[in-house]
CSV table of C-alpha atoms in Angstrom, one decimal:
chain,number,residue,atom,x,y,z
B,37,MET,CA,187.6,98.2,130.6
B,38,ILE,CA,185.0,95.6,129.4
B,39,PRO,CA,183.9,94.0,132.7
B,40,VAL,CA,182.5,90.5,132.5
B,41,ILE,CA,180.5,89.1,135.4
B,42,LEU,CA,180.8,85.4,136.0
B,43,ALA,CA,177.3,84.5,137.1
B,44,GLY,CA,176.8,80.8,136.5
B,45,GLY,CA,177.7,79.5,140.1
B,46,LYS,CA,175.4,77.3,142.2
B,47,GLY,CA,176.0,78.8,145.7
B,48,GLU,CA,175.3,75.4,147.2
B,49,ARG,CA,176.7,76.3,150.6
B,50,PHE,CA,173.8,78.8,151.0
B,51,TRP,CA,171.1,76.1,150.6
B,52,PRO,CA,168.2,76.0,151.3
B,53,LEU,CA,168.0,79.7,150.5
B,54,SER,CA,170.1,79.1,147.3
B,55,ARG,CA,168.4,76.7,145.0
B,56,LYS,CA,169.1,75.6,141.4
B,57,ALA,CA,166.8,78.2,139.9
B,58,ARG,CA,167.5,80.8,142.5
B,59,PRO,CA,171.3,80.6,143.3
B,60,LYS,CA,172.9,83.0,145.7
B,61,GLN,CA,173.9,85.6,143.1
B,62,PHE,CA,170.1,86.3,142.7
B,63,LEU,CA,169.7,86.8,146.5
B,64,SER,CA,170.1,89.9,148.8
B,65,LEU,CA,172.3,88.6,151.6
B,66,ASP,CA,174.1,91.8,152.9
B,67,GLY,CA,171.1,93.8,154.0
B,68,SER,CA,171.3,96.2,151.1
B,69,GLY,CA,168.1,95.1,149.2
B,70,LYS,CA,170.1,94.4,146.1
B,71,SER,CA,171.0,91.0,145.0
B,72,LEU,CA,174.7,90.1,144.8
B,73,LEU,CA,174.5,90.2,141.0
B,74,GLN,CA,172.8,93.6,140.9
B,75,ALA,CA,175.4,95.0,143.4
B,76,THR,CA,178.2,93.6,141.3
B,77,ALA,CA,176.8,95.2,138.1
B,78,ASP,CA,176.2,98.6,139.8
B,79,ARG,CA,179.8,98.9,141.0
B,80,LEU,CA,181.3,97.8,137.5
B,81,LEU,CA,179.2,100.4,135.5
B,82,ALA,CA,181.7,103.1,136.5
B,83,LEU,CA,184.4,101.1,134.7
B,84,SER,CA,182.4,100.0,131.7
B,85,GLY,CA,181.0,103.4,130.9
B,86,GLY,CA,177.4,102.2,131.2
B,87,TRP,CA,175.4,99.1,130.3
B,88,GLU,CA,176.7,98.9,126.8
B,89,GLY,CA,180.1,98.0,128.0
B,90,LEU,CA,179.1,95.4,130.7
B,91,TRP,CA,178.8,91.7,129.9
B,92,VAL,CA,177.5,88.7,131.9
B,93,ILE,CA,178.1,85.0,131.2
B,94,THR,CA,175.8,82.5,132.9
B,95,ALA,CA,174.3,79.1,132.7
B,96,SER,CA,171.2,78.4,130.4
B,97,HIS,CA,168.8,77.7,133.3
B,98,LEU,CA,169.8,81.1,134.9
B,99,ALA,CA,169.6,83.3,131.8
B,100,ASP,CA,166.0,84.4,132.4
B,101,GLY,CA,166.8,85.2,136.0
B,102,VAL,CA,169.7,87.5,134.8
B,103,ARG,CA,167.5,89.2,132.4
B,104,GLU,CA,165.0,89.9,135.1
B,105,GLN,CA,167.6,91.1,137.6
B,106,LEU,CA,169.5,93.3,135.0
B,107,PRO,CA,166.9,94.6,132.6
B,108,ASN,CA,169.2,97.3,131.2
B,109,LEU,CA,171.8,94.7,130.1
B,110,PRO,CA,171.9,94.5,126.3
B,111,GLU,CA,170.8,91.0,125.1
B,112,ALA,CA,174.0,90.8,122.9
B,113,ASN,CA,176.1,91.2,126.1
B,114,LEU,CA,174.6,88.2,127.8
B,115,LEU,CA,176.5,85.0,127.0
B,116,VAL,CA,174.5,81.8,127.8
B,117,GLU,CA,176.5,78.6,128.4
B,118,PRO,CA,174.7,75.4,127.3
B,119,GLU,CA,176.2,73.8,130.4
B,120,GLY,CA,178.6,74.7,133.1
B,121,ARG,CA,182.2,73.7,132.3
B,122,ASP,CA,183.9,75.7,135.2
B,123,THR,CA,185.6,79.1,134.6
B,124,ALA,CA,188.3,78.4,132.0
B,125,PRO,CA,185.8,77.8,129.1
B,126,ALA,CA,183.8,80.8,130.3
B,127,VAL,CA,186.7,83.1,130.3
B,128,ALA,CA,187.9,81.8,126.9
B,129,TRP,CA,184.5,82.2,125.2
B,130,ALA,CA,183.8,85.6,126.6
B,131,THR,CA,187.3,86.8,125.6
B,132,LEU,CA,186.8,85.6,122.1
B,133,GLU,CA,183.5,87.3,121.8
B,134,ILE,CA,184.9,90.6,123.1
B,135,ALA,CA,187.9,90.5,120.8
B,136,GLN,CA,185.7,89.9,117.9
B,137,ARG,CA,183.3,92.8,118.7
B,138,TYR,CA,186.1,95.3,119.7
B,139,ASN,CA,189.6,94.2,119.0
B,140,GLU,CA,192.4,92.3,120.7
B,141,ASP,CA,193.7,95.4,122.5
B,142,ALA,CA,190.4,95.6,124.5
B,143,ILE,CA,191.1,95.4,128.3
B,144,VAL,CA,188.9,92.7,129.7
B,145,GLY,CA,188.1,92.1,133.4
B,146,PHE,CA,186.4,89.1,134.9
B,147,PHE,CA,184.5,89.3,138.2
B,148,PRO,CA,182.6,86.8,140.2
B,149,ALA,CA,178.9,87.7,140.9
B,150,ASP,CA,179.0,87.0,144.6
B,151,HIS,CA,181.6,89.2,146.1
B,152,TRP,CA,181.1,92.0,148.7
B,153,ILE,CA,183.2,95.1,148.3
B,154,GLY,CA,183.3,97.5,151.2
B,155,ASP,CA,185.0,100.6,149.5
B,156,GLU,CA,183.9,101.1,145.9
B,157,ALA,CA,186.1,104.1,145.3
B,158,LEU,CA,189.2,102.2,146.3
B,159,PHE,CA,188.0,99.2,144.2
B,160,HIS,CA,187.7,101.4,141.2
B,161,GLN,CA,191.2,103.0,141.7
B,162,THR,CA,192.7,99.5,142.0
B,163,LEU,CA,191.1,98.2,138.9
B,164,ARG,CA,192.3,101.3,136.9
B,165,ALA,CA,195.8,100.5,138.1
B,166,ALA,CA,195.4,96.8,137.0
B,167,ALA,CA,194.1,98.0,133.6
B,168,GLU,CA,197.1,100.3,133.2
B,169,LEU,CA,199.3,97.3,134.1
B,170,ALA,CA,197.7,95.0,131.6
B,171,ASP,CA,197.8,97.7,128.9
B,172,LYS,CA,201.5,98.7,129.4
B,173,GLU,CA,203.1,95.4,130.3
B,174,GLY,CA,200.9,92.9,128.5
B,175,ALA,CA,200.2,91.4,132.0
B,176,ILE,CA,197.6,89.1,133.1
B,177,ALA,CA,196.7,90.9,136.3
B,178,THR,CA,195.0,89.4,139.3
B,179,LEU,CA,193.9,91.2,142.5
B,180,GLY,CA,195.4,89.8,145.7
B,181,ILE,CA,193.2,90.2,148.7
B,182,HIS,CA,195.0,91.2,151.9
B,183,PRO,CA,194.6,88.2,154.2
B,184,THR,CA,193.2,88.9,157.7
B,185,TYR,CA,193.4,85.4,159.1
B,186,PRO,CA,194.9,82.0,158.2
B,187,SER,CA,192.1,80.9,156.0
B,188,THR,CA,192.1,77.3,154.7
B,189,GLY,CA,189.2,78.0,152.4
B,190,TYR,CA,191.0,80.4,149.8
B,191,GLY,CA,193.7,79.9,147.4
B,192,TYR,CA,196.8,82.0,147.9
B,193,ILE,CA,199.1,84.1,145.6
B,194,GLU,CA,202.8,84.5,146.5
B,195,GLN,CA,204.4,87.8,145.5
B,196,GLY,CA,207.5,87.4,143.5
B,197,GLU,CA,209.8,90.3,142.3
B,198,THR,CA,208.5,93.8,142.3
B,199,ALA,CA,207.3,95.0,138.9
B,200,GLY,CA,206.9,98.8,139.8
B,201,ASP,CA,204.2,101.1,140.6
B,202,PHE,CA,200.9,101.5,138.7
B,203,GLY,CA,198.3,104.1,139.6
B,204,GLY,CA,199.9,104.4,143.1
B,205,PHE,CA,199.7,100.6,143.7
B,206,PRO,CA,202.7,98.3,144.1
B,207,VAL,CA,202.7,95.4,141.6
B,208,TYR,CA,204.5,92.1,141.7
B,209,LYS,CA,205.2,89.2,139.5
B,210,VAL,CA,203.4,86.1,140.6
B,211,SER,CA,205.8,83.6,142.1
B,212,ARG,CA,203.1,80.8,142.6
B,213,PHE,CA,199.6,80.0,143.2
B,214,THR,CA,198.7,77.7,146.0
B,215,GLU,CA,195.3,75.9,146.4
B,216,LYS,CA,193.6,75.8,149.8
B,217,PRO,CA,196.3,75.0,152.3
B,218,ASP,CA,196.1,73.3,155.7
B,219,ARG,CA,196.0,75.4,158.8
B,220,PRO,CA,199.8,75.3,159.5
B,221,THR,CA,200.7,76.3,156.0
B,222,ALA,CA,198.1,79.1,156.0
B,223,GLU,CA,199.6,80.5,159.2
B,224,GLU,CA,203.1,80.4,157.6
B,225,PHE,CA,201.7,82.3,154.6
B,226,LEU,CA,200.0,84.9,156.7
B,227,ALA,CA,203.2,85.4,158.9
B,228,SER,CA,205.5,85.9,155.8
B,229,GLY,CA,203.6,88.9,154.5
B,230,ARG,CA,204.3,87.8,150.9
B,231,PHE,CA,200.9,86.1,150.2
B,232,SER,CA,197.5,87.3,149.2
B,233,TRP,CA,194.2,85.5,149.0
B,234,ASN,CA,193.2,84.7,145.4
B,235,GLY,CA,190.0,86.7,144.8
B,236,GLY,CA,189.3,85.3,141.4
B,237,MET,CA,189.4,88.7,139.6
B,238,PHE,CA,191.5,88.9,136.4
B,239,ILE,CA,192.3,91.8,134.1
B,240,PHE,CA,194.1,91.5,130.8
B,241,LYS,CA,194.2,92.5,127.1
B,242,ALA,CA,192.0,90.1,125.2
B,243,GLY,CA,194.8,89.3,122.7
B,244,VAL,CA,197.3,88.5,125.4
B,245,ALA,CA,194.9,86.1,127.1
B,246,LEU,CA,194.0,84.4,123.8
B,247,ALA,CA,197.6,83.9,123.0
B,248,GLU,CA,198.3,82.4,126.5
B,249,LEU,CA,195.3,80.1,126.2
B,250,HIS,CA,196.6,78.8,122.9
B,251,THR,CA,199.9,78.0,124.7
B,252,HIS,CA,198.5,76.6,127.9
B,253,ALA,CA,194.9,75.4,127.2
B,254,PRO,CA,194.6,74.7,123.4
B,255,GLN,CA,192.1,72.0,124.2
B,256,ILE,CA,189.7,74.8,125.2
B,257,ILE,CA,190.5,77.8,123.0
B,258,GLU,CA,191.0,75.9,119.6
B,259,PRO,CA,187.6,74.1,119.6
B,260,LEU,CA,185.9,77.4,120.6
B,261,GLU,CA,187.6,79.2,117.8
B,262,LYS,CA,186.6,76.5,115.2
B,263,GLU,CA,183.1,75.6,116.3
B,264,GLY,CA,181.9,78.2,118.7
B,265,VAL,CA,179.6,77.7,121.7
B,266,ALA,CA,178.2,74.5,120.1
B,267,VAL,CA,181.4,72.7,121.2
B,268,TYR,CA,180.7,73.5,124.9
B,269,PRO,CA,179.6,70.1,126.1
B,270,ASN,CA,182.8,68.5,124.8
B,271,LEU,CA,185.2,71.0,126.5
B,272,PRO,CA,187.1,69.9,129.6
B,273,LYS,CA,185.8,71.1,132.9
B,274,LEU,CA,188.7,73.3,134.2
B,275,SER,CA,189.0,76.4,136.3
B,276,VAL,CA,190.8,79.4,134.8
B,277,ASP,CA,193.3,79.2,137.7
B,278,TYR,CA,194.4,75.7,136.7
B,279,ALA,CA,194.1,76.1,132.9
B,280,LEU,CA,195.9,79.5,132.7
B,281,MET,CA,196.9,81.4,135.7
B,282,GLU,CA,199.1,78.7,137.3
B,283,LYS,CA,200.9,78.2,134.0
B,284,THR,CA,201.4,81.6,132.4
B,285,GLN,CA,204.6,83.6,132.9
B,286,LYS,CA,202.5,86.8,132.4
B,287,ALA,CA,200.7,86.6,135.8
B,288,TYR,CA,201.1,89.8,138.0
B,289,VAL,CA,199.4,90.5,141.3
B,290,VAL,CA,198.1,93.8,142.6
B,291,PRO,CA,197.7,93.6,146.4
B,292,VAL,CA,194.5,95.3,147.5
B,293,THR,CA,193.3,96.7,150.7
B,294,PHE,CA,189.6,97.4,150.2
B,295,PRO,CA,187.2,95.4,152.5
B,296,TRP,CA,186.3,92.2,150.7
B,297,ASP,CA,184.4,89.0,151.2
B,298,ASP,CA,183.4,86.2,148.8
B,299,LEU,CA,180.2,85.4,150.7
B,300,GLY,CA,181.0,81.7,150.4
B,301,ASP,CA,178.7,80.4,153.1
B,302,TRP,CA,176.4,81.4,156.0
B,303,ASN,CA,179.3,82.4,158.1
B,304,ALA,CA,180.1,85.2,155.7
B,305,ILE,CA,176.7,86.8,156.7
B,306,GLU,CA,177.8,86.9,160.3
B,307,ARG,CA,181.1,88.6,159.3
B,308,LEU,CA,179.2,91.3,157.4
B,309,LEU,CA,176.4,91.9,159.8
B,310,LYS,CA,177.7,91.0,163.3
B,311,GLY,CA,177.1,93.9,165.7
B,312,GLU,CA,177.0,94.1,169.4
B,313,ASN,CA,174.1,91.6,169.8
B,314,PRO,CA,175.0,88.1,170.7
B,315,ASN,CA,173.4,86.8,167.5
B,316,VAL,CA,172.7,87.8,163.9
B,317,GLU,CA,168.9,87.9,163.4
B,318,LEU,CA,167.5,88.0,159.9
B,319,ALA,CA,164.2,86.5,161.2
B,320,ARG,CA,161.9,86.8,164.2
B,321,HIS,CA,163.7,85.0,167.0
B,322,VAL,CA,163.1,84.5,170.7
B,323,GLY,CA,165.9,82.8,172.5
B,324,LEU,CA,167.0,81.7,175.9
B,325,ASP,CA,170.7,81.2,176.6
B,326,THR,CA,171.5,81.5,172.9
B,327,LYS,CA,174.6,83.2,171.5
B,328,GLY,CA,176.8,83.2,168.5
B,329,ALA,CA,174.0,82.0,166.3
B,330,LEU,CA,172.6,83.2,163.0
B,331,PHE,CA,168.9,83.1,162.1
B,332,TYR,CA,167.3,83.6,158.6
B,333,ALA,CA,163.8,83.2,157.5
B,334,THR,CA,162.3,84.1,154.2
B,335,ASP,CA,158.8,84.3,155.6
B,336,GLU,CA,158.6,87.3,158.0
B,337,ASP,CA,155.8,85.6,159.9
B,338,ASP,CA,158.0,82.7,160.9
B,339,LEU,CA,159.3,82.6,164.4
B,340,ILE,CA,162.4,80.7,165.5
B,341,VAL,CA,162.6,79.8,169.2
B,342,THR,CA,165.8,78.5,170.7
B,343,ILE,CA,167.0,77.3,174.1
B,344,GLY,CA,170.7,76.8,175.0
B,345,LEU,CA,172.2,77.0,171.5
B,346,ASP,CA,175.8,78.3,170.7
B,347,ASP,CA,177.4,78.9,167.4
B,348,THR,CA,174.6,77.6,165.3
B,349,VAL,CA,173.0,78.6,161.9
B,350,ILE,CA,169.2,78.1,161.5
B,351,VAL,CA,167.7,78.9,158.1
B,352,ARG,CA,163.9,78.6,157.3
B,353,ASP,CA,162.9,78.6,153.6
B,354,GLY,CA,159.5,77.2,152.6
B,355,LYS,CA,159.3,73.6,153.5
B,356,VAL,CA,163.0,73.3,154.5
B,357,THR,CA,164.7,74.1,157.9
B,358,LEU,CA,168.5,73.9,158.0
B,359,ILE,CA,170.2,73.6,161.4
B,360,VAL,CA,174.0,73.4,161.4
B,361,LYS,CA,176.9,74.2,163.6
B,362,LYS,CA,178.9,77.2,162.2
B,363,ASP,CA,182.1,75.3,161.9
B,364,ARG,CA,180.4,72.6,159.7
B,365,THR,CA,178.6,74.8,157.1
B,366,GLN,CA,181.1,73.6,154.4
B,367,GLU,CA,179.4,70.2,154.7
B,368,ILE,CA,176.1,71.4,153.3
B,369,LYS,CA,177.3,70.3,149.8
B,370,GLN,CA,177.6,66.7,151.2
B,371,VAL,CA,174.0,66.8,152.4
B,372,LEU,CA,172.9,68.1,148.9
B,373,LYS,CA,174.6,65.0,147.2
B,374,ALA,CA,172.3,62.9,149.3
B,375,LEU,CA,169.3,64.9,148.4
B,376,HIS,CA,170.2,64.7,144.7
B,377,ALA,CA,170.2,60.9,145.0
B,378,ASP,CA,166.7,60.7,146.5
B,379,PRO,CA,163.8,61.3,144.1
B,380,ARG,CA,161.7,62.4,147.0
B,381,TYR,CA,163.7,65.7,147.4
B,382,GLN,CA,164.2,66.9,143.9
B,383,ASP,CA,161.8,69.8,144.4
B,384,LEU,CA,163.9,71.1,147.3
B,385,LEU,CA,167.1,71.4,145.3
């Protein structure tokens, strides 16, 4: 497999720790000491056969950061987008480049840079099964994450008819993709047992994906074939889910059981690190009558003192302090829009 890491995201819901030049994929958030990007690369090397087979696609303002974080990555394997156009152009361009360097029978896998995987051996087994599916069936395979609660923040994949067994894993045709549902719908999905979370990981033969892009997203693939990356600013801004996965008849899902989290916002850190203590403390903290809170400070000398707080996130980074109720962390992006509009705060973005 030729794994490609999608490393162009902003990670705005981890602000103020995640900034424009230091997005969350460059941060160590799980206590391992490795950044999310470094951890992603490390677990994919077993599939790529080493650094020569691993690729990364990222935004132009993040390219130097990727080089610094992954010094062993060959420069030819780093694709730099002139500007972000969401995941469909990224997947299309990277697949074109890989098909040209190798051939259209190359098995390509796409992986976000910000996932946490709790069982790497099972992760590798699952991906080898998905690669076998892509090779033998000409499938565009996606990994369906076993849902553990009725999330309204993830997309869902409905399993259709069974497609057999690959590498010891049951495989299904995709019946449909559903974007983030409301709570009652999510509860119905969970109760049915037919739905997985869409983890945003895709595995396919390069030639199969290129043919399907010609059918379903010619406005992306044809300009890239004719003009190359120079056409990027003129491409539509589309996700690969919308441009390809929701339209192709070749989509298959491999339900997976390894522990997984997409580390989407500050609450994900609590899910990973919550122990028996009433709070998650990644900072010096002295509290009175405080529980269910998360504390993070980049300066180890900072002290956070709280009295009478419940279910709160407090983050200290340089000149910025964020205080937010845990059930409203999704709204950080709205605050950032206000900061973007005010010239006084541009250095804090």
